[in-house]
Short mmCIF file of C-alpha atoms and ligand atoms in Angstrom, two decimals:
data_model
loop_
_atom_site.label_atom_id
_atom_site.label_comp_id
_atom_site.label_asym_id
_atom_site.label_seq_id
_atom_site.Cartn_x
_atom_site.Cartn_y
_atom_site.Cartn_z
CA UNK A 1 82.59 54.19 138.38
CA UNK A 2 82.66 55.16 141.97
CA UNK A 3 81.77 51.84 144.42
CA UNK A 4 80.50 52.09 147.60
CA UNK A 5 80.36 49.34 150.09
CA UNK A 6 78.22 49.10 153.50
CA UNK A 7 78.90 47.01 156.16
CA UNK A 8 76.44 45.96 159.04
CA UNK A 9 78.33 44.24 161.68
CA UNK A 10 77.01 42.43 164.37
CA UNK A 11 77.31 40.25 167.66
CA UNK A 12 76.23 40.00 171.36
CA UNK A 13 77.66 40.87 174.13
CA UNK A 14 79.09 37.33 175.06
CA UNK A 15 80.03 36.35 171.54
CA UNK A 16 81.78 38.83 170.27
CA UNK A 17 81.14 37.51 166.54
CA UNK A 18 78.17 35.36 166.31
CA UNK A 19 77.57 36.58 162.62
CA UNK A 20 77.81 39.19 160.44
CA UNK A 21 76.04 40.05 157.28
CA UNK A 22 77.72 42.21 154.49
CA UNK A 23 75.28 44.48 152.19
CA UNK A 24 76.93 46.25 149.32
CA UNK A 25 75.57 48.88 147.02
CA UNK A 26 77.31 50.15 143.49
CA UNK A 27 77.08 53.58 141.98
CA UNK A 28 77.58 53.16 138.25
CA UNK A 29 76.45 56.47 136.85
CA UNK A 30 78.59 58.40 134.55
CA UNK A 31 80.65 61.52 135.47
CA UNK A 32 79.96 64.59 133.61
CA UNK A 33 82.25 67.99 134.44
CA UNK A 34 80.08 69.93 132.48
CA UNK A 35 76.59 69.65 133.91
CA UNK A 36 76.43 70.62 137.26
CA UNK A 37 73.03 69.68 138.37
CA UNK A 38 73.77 65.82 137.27
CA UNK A 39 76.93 65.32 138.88
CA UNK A 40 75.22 66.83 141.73
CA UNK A 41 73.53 63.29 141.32
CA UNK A 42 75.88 61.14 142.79
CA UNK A 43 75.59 62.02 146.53
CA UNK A 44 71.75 61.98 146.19
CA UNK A 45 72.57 58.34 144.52
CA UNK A 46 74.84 57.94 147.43
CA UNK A 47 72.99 59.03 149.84
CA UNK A 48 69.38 56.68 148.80
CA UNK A 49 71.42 53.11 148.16
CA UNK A 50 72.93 53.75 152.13
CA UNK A 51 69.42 53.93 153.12
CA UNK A 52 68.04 51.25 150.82
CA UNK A 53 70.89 48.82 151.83
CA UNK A 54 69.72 49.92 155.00
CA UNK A 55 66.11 48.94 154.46
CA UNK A 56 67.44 45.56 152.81
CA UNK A 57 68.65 44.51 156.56
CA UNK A 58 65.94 41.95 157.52
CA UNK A 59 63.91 43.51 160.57
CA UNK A 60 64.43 40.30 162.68
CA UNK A 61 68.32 41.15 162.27
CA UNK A 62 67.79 45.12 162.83
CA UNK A 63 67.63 44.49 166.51
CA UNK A 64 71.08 42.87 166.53
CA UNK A 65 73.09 45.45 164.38
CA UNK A 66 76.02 46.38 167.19
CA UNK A 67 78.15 48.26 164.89
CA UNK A 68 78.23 49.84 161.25
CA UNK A 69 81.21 51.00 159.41
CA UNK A 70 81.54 52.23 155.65
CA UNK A 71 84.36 52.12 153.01
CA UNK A 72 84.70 54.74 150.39
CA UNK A 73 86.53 55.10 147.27
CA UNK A 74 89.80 57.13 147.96
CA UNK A 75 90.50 60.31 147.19
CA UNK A 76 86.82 61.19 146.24
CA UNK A 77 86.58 64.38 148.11
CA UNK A 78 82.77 66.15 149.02
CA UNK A 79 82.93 69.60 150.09
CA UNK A 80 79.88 70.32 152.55
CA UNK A 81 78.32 73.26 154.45
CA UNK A 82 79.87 72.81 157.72
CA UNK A 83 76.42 73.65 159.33
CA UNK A 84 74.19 71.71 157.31
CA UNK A 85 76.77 68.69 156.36
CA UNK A 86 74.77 69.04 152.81
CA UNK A 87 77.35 69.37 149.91
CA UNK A 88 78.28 72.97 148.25
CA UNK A 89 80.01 71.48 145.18
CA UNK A 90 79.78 68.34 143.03
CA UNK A 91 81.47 66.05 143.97
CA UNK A 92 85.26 65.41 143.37
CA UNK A 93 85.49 61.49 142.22
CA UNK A 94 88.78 59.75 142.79
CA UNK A 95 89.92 59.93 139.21
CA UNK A 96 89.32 63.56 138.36
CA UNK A 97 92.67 65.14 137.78
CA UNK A 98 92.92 68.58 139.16
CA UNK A 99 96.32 69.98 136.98
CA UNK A 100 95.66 73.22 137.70
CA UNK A 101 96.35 72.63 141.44
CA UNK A 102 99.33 70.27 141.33
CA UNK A 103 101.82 72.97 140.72
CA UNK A 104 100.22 74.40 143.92
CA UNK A 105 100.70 71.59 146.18
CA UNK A 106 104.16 70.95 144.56
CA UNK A 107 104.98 74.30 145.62
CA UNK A 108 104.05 73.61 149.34
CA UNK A 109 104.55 69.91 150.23
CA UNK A 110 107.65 67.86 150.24
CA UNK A 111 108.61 66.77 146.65
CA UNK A 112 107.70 62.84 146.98
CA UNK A 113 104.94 63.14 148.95
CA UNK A 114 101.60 61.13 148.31
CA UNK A 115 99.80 64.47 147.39
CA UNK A 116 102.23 65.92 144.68
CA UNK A 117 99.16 63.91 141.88
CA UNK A 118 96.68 65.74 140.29
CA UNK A 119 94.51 63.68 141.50
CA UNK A 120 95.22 63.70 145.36
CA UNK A 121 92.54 65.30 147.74
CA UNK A 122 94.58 68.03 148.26
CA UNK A 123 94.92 69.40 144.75
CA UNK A 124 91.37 68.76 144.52
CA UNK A 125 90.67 71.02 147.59
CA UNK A 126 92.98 73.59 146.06
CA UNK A 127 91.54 73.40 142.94
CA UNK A 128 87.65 73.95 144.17
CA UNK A 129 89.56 76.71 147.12
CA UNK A 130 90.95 78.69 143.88
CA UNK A 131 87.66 78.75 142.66
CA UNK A 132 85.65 82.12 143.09
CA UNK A 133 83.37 79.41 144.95
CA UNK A 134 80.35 80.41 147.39
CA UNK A 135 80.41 79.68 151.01
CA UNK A 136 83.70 79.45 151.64
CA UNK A 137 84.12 80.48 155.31
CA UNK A 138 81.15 77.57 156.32
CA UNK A 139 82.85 74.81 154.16
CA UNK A 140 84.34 71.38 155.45
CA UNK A 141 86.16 69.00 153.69
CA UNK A 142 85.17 65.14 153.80
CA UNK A 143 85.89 61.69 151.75
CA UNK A 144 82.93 60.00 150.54
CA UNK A 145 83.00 57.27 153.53
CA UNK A 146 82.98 60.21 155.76
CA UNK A 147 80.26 61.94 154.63
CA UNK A 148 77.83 58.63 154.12
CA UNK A 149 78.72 57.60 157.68
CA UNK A 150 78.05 61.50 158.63
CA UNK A 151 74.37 60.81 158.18
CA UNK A 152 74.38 57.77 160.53
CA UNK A 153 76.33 59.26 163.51
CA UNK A 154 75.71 63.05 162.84
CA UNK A 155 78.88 64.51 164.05
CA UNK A 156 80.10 66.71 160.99
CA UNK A 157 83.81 66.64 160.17
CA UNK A 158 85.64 63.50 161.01
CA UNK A 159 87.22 60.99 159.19
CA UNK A 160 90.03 58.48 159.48
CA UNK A 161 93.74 58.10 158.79
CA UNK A 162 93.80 56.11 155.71
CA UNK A 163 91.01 58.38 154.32
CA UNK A 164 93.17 61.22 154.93
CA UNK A 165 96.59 60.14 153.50
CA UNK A 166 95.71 61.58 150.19
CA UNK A 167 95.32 65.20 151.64
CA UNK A 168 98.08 65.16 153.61
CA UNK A 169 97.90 63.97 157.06
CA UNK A 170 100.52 62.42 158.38
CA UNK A 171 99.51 59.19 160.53
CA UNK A 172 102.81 58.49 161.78
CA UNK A 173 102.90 62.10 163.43
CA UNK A 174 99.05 61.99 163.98
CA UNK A 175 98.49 64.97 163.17
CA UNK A 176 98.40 67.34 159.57
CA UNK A 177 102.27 68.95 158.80
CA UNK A 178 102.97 72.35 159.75
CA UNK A 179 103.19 73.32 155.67
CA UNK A 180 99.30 72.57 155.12
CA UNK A 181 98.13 73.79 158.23
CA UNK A 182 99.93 77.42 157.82
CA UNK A 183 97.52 77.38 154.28
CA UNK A 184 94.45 79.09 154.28
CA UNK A 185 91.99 76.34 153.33
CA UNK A 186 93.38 73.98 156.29
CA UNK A 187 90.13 75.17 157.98
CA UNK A 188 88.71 72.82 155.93
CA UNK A 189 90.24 69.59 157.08
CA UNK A 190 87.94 67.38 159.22
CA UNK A 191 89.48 65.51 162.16
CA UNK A 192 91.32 62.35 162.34
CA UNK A 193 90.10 59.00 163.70
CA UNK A 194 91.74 55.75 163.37
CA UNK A 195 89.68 53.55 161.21
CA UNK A 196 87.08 51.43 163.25
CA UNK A 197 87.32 54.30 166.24
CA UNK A 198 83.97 54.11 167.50
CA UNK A 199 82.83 57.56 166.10
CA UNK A 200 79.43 57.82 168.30
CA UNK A 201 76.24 55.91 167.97
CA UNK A 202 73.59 55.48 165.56
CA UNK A 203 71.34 58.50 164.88
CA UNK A 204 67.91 58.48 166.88
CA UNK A 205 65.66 58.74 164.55
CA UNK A 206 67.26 56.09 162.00
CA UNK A 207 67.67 53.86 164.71
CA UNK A 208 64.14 54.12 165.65
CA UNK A 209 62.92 54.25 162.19
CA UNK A 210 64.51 50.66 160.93
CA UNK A 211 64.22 48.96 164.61
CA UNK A 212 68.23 49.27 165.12
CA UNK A 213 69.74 48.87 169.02
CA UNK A 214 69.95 52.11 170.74
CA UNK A 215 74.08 51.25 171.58
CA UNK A 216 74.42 50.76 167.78
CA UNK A 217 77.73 52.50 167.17
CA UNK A 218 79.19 53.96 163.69
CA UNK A 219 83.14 53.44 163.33
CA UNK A 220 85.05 55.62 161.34
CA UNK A 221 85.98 53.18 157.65
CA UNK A 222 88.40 53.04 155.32
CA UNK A 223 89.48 53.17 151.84
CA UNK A 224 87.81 50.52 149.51
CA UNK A 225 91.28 49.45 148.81
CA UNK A 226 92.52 49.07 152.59
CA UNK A 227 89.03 47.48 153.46
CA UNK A 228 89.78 44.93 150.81
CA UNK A 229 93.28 43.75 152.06
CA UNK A 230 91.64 43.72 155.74
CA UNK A 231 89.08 41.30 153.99
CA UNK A 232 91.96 38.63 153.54
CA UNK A 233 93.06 39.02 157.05
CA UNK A 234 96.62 39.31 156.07
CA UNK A 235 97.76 40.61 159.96
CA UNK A 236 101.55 39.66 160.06
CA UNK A 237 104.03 41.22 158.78
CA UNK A 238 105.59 40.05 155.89
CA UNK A 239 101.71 38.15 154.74
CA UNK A 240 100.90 40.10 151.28
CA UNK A 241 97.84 40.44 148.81
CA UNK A 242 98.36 40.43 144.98
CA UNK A 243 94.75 41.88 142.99
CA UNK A 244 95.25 39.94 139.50
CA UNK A 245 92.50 42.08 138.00
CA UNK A 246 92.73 43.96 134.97
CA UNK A 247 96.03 45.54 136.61
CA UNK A 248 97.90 44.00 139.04
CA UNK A 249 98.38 45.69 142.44
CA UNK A 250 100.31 44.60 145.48
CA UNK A 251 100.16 45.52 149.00
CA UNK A 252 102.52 44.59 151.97
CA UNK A 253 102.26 44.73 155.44
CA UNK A 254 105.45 45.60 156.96
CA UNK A 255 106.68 47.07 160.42
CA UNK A 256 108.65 49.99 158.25
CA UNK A 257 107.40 52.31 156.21
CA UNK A 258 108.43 53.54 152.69
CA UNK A 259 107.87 55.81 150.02
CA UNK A 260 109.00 56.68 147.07
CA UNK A 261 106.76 58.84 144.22
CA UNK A 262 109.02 57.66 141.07
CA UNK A 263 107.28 54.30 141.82
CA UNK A 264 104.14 55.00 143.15
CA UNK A 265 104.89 54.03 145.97
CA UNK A 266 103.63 54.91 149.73
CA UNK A 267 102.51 53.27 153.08
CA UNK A 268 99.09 53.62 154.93
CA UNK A 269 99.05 53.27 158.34
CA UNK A 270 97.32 49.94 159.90
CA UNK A 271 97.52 50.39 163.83
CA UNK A 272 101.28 49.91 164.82
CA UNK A 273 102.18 48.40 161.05
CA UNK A 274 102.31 49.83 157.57
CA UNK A 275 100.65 48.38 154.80
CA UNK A 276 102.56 48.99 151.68
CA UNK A 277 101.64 49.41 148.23
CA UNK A 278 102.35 50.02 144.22
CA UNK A 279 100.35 48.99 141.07
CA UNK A 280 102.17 47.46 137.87
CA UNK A 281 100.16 48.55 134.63
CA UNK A 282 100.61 44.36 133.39
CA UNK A 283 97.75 42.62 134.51
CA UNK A 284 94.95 40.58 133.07
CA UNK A 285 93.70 43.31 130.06
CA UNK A 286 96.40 41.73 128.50
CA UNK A 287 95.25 38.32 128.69
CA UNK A 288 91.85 40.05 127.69
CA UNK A 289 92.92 41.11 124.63
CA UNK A 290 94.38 38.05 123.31
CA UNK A 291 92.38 34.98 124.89
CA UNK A 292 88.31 34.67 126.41
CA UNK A 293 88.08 33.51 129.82
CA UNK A 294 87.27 30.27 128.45
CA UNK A 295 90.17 30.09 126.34
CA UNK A 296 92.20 30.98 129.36
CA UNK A 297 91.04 28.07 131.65
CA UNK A 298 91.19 25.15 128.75
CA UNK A 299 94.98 26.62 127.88
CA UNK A 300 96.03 26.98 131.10
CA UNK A 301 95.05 23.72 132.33
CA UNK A 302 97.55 22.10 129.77
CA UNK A 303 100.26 24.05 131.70
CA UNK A 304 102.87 22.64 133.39
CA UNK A 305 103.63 24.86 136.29
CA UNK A 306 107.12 23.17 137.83
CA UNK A 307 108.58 24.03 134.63
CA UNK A 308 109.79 27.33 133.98
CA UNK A 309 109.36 29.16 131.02
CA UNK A 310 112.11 30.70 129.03
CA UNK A 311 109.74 33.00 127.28
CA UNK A 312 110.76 36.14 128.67
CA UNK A 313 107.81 39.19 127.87
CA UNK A 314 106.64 42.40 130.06
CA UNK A 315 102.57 42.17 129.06
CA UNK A 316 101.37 45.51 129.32
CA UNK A 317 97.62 46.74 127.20
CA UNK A 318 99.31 50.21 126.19
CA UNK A 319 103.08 51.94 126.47
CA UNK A 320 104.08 52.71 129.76
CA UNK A 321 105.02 51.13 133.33
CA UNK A 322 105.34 52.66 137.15
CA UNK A 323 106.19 50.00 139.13
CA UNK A 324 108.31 48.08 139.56
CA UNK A 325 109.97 49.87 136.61
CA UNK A 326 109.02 53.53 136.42
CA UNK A 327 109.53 54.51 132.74
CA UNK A 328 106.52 56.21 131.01
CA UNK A 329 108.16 54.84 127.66
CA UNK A 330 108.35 51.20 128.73
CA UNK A 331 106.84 49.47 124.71
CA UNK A 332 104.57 45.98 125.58
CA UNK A 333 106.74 43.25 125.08
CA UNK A 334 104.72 40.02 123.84
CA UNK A 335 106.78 38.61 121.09
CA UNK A 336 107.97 36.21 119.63
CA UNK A 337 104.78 34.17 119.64
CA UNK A 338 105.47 30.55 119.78
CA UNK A 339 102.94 28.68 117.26
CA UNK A 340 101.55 26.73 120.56
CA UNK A 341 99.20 28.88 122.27
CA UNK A 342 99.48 27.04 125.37
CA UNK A 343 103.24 27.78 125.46
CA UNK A 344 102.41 31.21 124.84
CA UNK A 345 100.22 31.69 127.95
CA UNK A 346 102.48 29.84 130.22
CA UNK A 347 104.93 32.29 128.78
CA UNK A 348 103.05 35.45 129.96
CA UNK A 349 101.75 34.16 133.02
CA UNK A 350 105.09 33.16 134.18
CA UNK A 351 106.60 36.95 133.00
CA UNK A 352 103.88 38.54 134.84
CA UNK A 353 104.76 36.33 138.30
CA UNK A 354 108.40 37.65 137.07
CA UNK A 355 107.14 40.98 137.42
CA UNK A 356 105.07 40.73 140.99
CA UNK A 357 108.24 39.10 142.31
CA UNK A 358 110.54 41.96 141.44
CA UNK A 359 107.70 44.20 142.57
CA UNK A 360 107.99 42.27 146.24
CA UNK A 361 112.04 42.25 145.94
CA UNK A 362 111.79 46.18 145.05
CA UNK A 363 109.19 46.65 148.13
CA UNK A 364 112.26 44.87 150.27
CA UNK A 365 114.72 46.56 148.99
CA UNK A 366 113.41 50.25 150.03
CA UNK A 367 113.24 48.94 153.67
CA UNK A 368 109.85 47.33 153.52
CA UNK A 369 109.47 44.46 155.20
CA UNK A 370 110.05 40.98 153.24
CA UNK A 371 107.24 38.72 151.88
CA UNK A 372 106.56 36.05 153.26
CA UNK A 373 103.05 34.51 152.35
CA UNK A 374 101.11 35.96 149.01
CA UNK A 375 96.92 36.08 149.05
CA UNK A 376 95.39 36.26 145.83
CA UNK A 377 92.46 38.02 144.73
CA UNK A 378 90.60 39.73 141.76
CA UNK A 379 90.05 37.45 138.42
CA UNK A 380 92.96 35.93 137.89
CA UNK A 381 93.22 34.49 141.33
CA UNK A 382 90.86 31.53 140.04
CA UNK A 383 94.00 30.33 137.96
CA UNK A 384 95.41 27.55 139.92
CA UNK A 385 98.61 27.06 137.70
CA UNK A 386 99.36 30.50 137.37
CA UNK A 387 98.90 30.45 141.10
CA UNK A 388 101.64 27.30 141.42
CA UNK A 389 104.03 29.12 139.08
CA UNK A 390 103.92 32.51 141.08
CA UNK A 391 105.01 30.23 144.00
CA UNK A 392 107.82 28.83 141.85
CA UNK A 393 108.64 32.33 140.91
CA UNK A 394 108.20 34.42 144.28
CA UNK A 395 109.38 31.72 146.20
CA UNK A 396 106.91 32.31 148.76
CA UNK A 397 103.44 30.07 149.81
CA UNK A 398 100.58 31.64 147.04
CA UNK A 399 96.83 31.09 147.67
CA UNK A 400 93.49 32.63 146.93
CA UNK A 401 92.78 35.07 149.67
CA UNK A 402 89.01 33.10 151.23
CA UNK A 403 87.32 36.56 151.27
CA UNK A 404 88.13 39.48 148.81
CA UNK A 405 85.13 41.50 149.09
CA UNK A 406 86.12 45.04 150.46
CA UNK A 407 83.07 45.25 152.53
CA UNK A 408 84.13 41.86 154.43
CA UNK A 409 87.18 44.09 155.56
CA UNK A 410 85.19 46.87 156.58
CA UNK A 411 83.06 44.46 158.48
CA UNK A 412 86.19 43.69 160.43
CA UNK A 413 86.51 47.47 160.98
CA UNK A 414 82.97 47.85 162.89
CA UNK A 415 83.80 44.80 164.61
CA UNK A 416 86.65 46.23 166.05
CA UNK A 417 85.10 49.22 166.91
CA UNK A 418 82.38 47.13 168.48
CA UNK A 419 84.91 45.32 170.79
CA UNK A 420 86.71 48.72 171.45
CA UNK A 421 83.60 50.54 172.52
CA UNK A 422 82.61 48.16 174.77
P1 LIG B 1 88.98 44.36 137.34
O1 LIG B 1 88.08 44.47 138.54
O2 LIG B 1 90.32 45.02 137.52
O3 LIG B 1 88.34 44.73 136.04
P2 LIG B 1 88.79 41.49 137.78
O4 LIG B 1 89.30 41.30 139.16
O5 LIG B 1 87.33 41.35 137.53
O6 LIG B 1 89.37 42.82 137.15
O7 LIG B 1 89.56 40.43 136.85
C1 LIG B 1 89.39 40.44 135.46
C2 LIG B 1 90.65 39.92 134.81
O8 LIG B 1 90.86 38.56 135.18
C3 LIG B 1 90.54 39.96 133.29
O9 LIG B 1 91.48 40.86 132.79
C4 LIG B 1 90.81 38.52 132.85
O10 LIG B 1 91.71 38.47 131.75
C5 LIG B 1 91.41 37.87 134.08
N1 LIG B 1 91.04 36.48 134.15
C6 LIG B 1 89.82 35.92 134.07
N2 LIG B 1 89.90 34.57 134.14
C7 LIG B 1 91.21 34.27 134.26
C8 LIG B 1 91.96 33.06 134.37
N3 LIG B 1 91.35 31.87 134.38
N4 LIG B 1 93.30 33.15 134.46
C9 LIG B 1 93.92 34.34 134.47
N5 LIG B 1 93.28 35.51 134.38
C10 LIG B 1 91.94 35.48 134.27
#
């Protein structure tokens, strides 16, 4: 399920935050390949929840909307009609594999570089270029934040650097490599804006159809991802999030950037710092599988987090790890079982901190730089022991990040591009 997130930012001239409010919309239909005219579906679905959310702003607030910004799920690529904006194709959503592209794009780009996955922009671009598909000389690639924020601001073909990552721009250069430019779809790429760049202001007619300021500006967004680390306000380096969800996924912001594919592993760009990531397959499915949520809070508050556990797992739901371990034949690990299902929790809670620490140590270890302070979010941040053990574990200060919500984070971004464009 694709999410989308919409964020209405606003504040007056002398206060440069005297409130903002935070409207976010959810696109849960499923993803067919084989019938065109549905998937076809999700930018109209796209396209009506913007303007509903947009509807949904109270019209005593309208007046006092200064900035808007929008982030989108990564790597779901739109291809439009370069005059029109309106899309050609259906749309390519950020899990759709593209293998007949990737040995493509391995052929072309550097051999650990962020595109070299079937399921990078890029080999979706080359996948849709090789094609026989209409329209080709008119057609423009953009993410799905680009495209949504396309029908506020109107200008066709930008988008921003974290956006971009995944089809090969390079944000350290600022500019897309030689390699993909010299290809003959490059005339596809939009242009790059930092996120929260003030992009140009609100359309006319929306802004005089819902009541909105005439100096309204759109910023270009994010990634839902980025957005949601921005939301914790993690801006030093070395301050980190964890996402305890159903996987666990850590991201770092450091002054050096790193990469490696084996793991996963690669840096977006966030202004003069890099924010580093990698996701560890362990995570709370496991937990899932063997305990309810209320099973989970009675055991673990019987848990005494000072005391390390000898109980030494690696939870994972199904065979298979990439980071901080990359072996595609890594076998779950959950046994022996001790008869007391307390000590059993405390035993995989404390293996999974095991496994976020290395993950951190790993992150250091390629040049990253070194954690210092861990936000928590997603559902197993509500675990206050686990949170004390991961402490004991890292080594580091562990809380519950106060906001999670992505579009909180993009709400930072228009913000920003408020203050900027002023
Ligand atoms: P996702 O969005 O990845 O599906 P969520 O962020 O909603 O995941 O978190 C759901 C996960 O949180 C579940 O896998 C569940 O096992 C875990 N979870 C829920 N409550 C607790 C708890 N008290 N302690 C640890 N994990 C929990």
């Amino acid at each position: 399920a694709a999410t989308l997130t919409f964020t209405f930012s606003h504040g007056g001239p002398s206060s440069t935050n005297k409130g903002r409010f935070i409207l976010k919309g959810k696109g849960n239909t499923q993803f067919t390949r084989k019938n065109e005219e549905e998937t076809m579906d999700w930018v109209l679905s796209w396209r009506t929840t913007l303007f509903s959310l947009l509807e949904d702003v109270p019209s005593h607030l309208r007046s006092l909307v200064a900035s808007i910004s929008i982030d989108g799920t990564s790597a779901t690529t739109i291809i439009v009609d370069s005059n029109t904006g309106e899309p050609i194709w259906r749309p390519f959503l950020y899990n759709e594999s593209c293998p007949d592209a990737l040995p493509i794009v391995k052929s072309i780009a550097p051999p650990t570089h962020t595109v070299c996955s079937g399921s990078s922009t890029l080999c979706k671009l080359v996948s849709w270029w090789n094609i026989d598909g209409p329209r080709k000389e008119s057609a423009l690639l953009l993410h799905q934040a680009d495209w949504l924020l396309w029908l506020l601001h109107g200008k066709i073909g930008v988008t921003d650097y974290n956006n971009a990552l995944k089809v090969g721009y390079d944000p350290e250069s600022e500019s897309y490599p030689p390699w993909l430019l010299s290809q003959p779809y490059a005339k596809l790429l939009p242009s790059v804006s930092a996120p929260g760049a003030s992009i140009g202001h609100l359309k006319d007619d929306i802004r005089t159809q819902f009541g909105f300021p005439g100096d309204c500006v759109v910023c270009a967004g994010t990634t839902d991802s980025i957005a949601a680390f921005l939301a914790a306000r993690a801006t030093e380096p070395g301050k980190a999030v964890t996402s305890l969800g159903s996987t666990m996924a850590i991201k770092l912001l450091s002054n050096t950037r790193i990469e490696d594919a084996r793991f996963g592993v690669y840096s977006h760009r966030l202004d003069d710092k890099w924010l580093v990531g990698g996701a560890s397959n362990t995570g709370g499915a496991v937990l899932r599988q063997l305990f309810t949520d209320g099973q989970l809070e009675e055991l673990s508050e019987q848990i005494n987090p000072a005391e390390a556990s000898s109980l030494d797992y690696y939870p994972l739901k199904a065979v298979g790890e990439r980071f901080p371990v990359a072996d595609p034949g890594m076998a779950p690990r959950l046994h022996p079982r001790p008869e007391s299902d307390v000590e059993y929790l405390h035993g995989i809670l404390e293996s999974i901190a095991r496994i976020e620490a290395k993950a951190y140590n790993l992150l250091r270890d390629m040049g990253a730089s070194g954690v210092e302070q861990v936000f928590t979010a997603g559902g197993g941040a509500k675990n206050e022991k686990w949170m004390q053990i991961r402490e004991r574990v890292i080594g580091v200060p562990v809380s519950r990040a106060v906001q999670t919500e992505a579009a909180y984070g993009a709400a930072l971004l228009a913000l920003k591009g408020y203050q900027n464009a002023e």
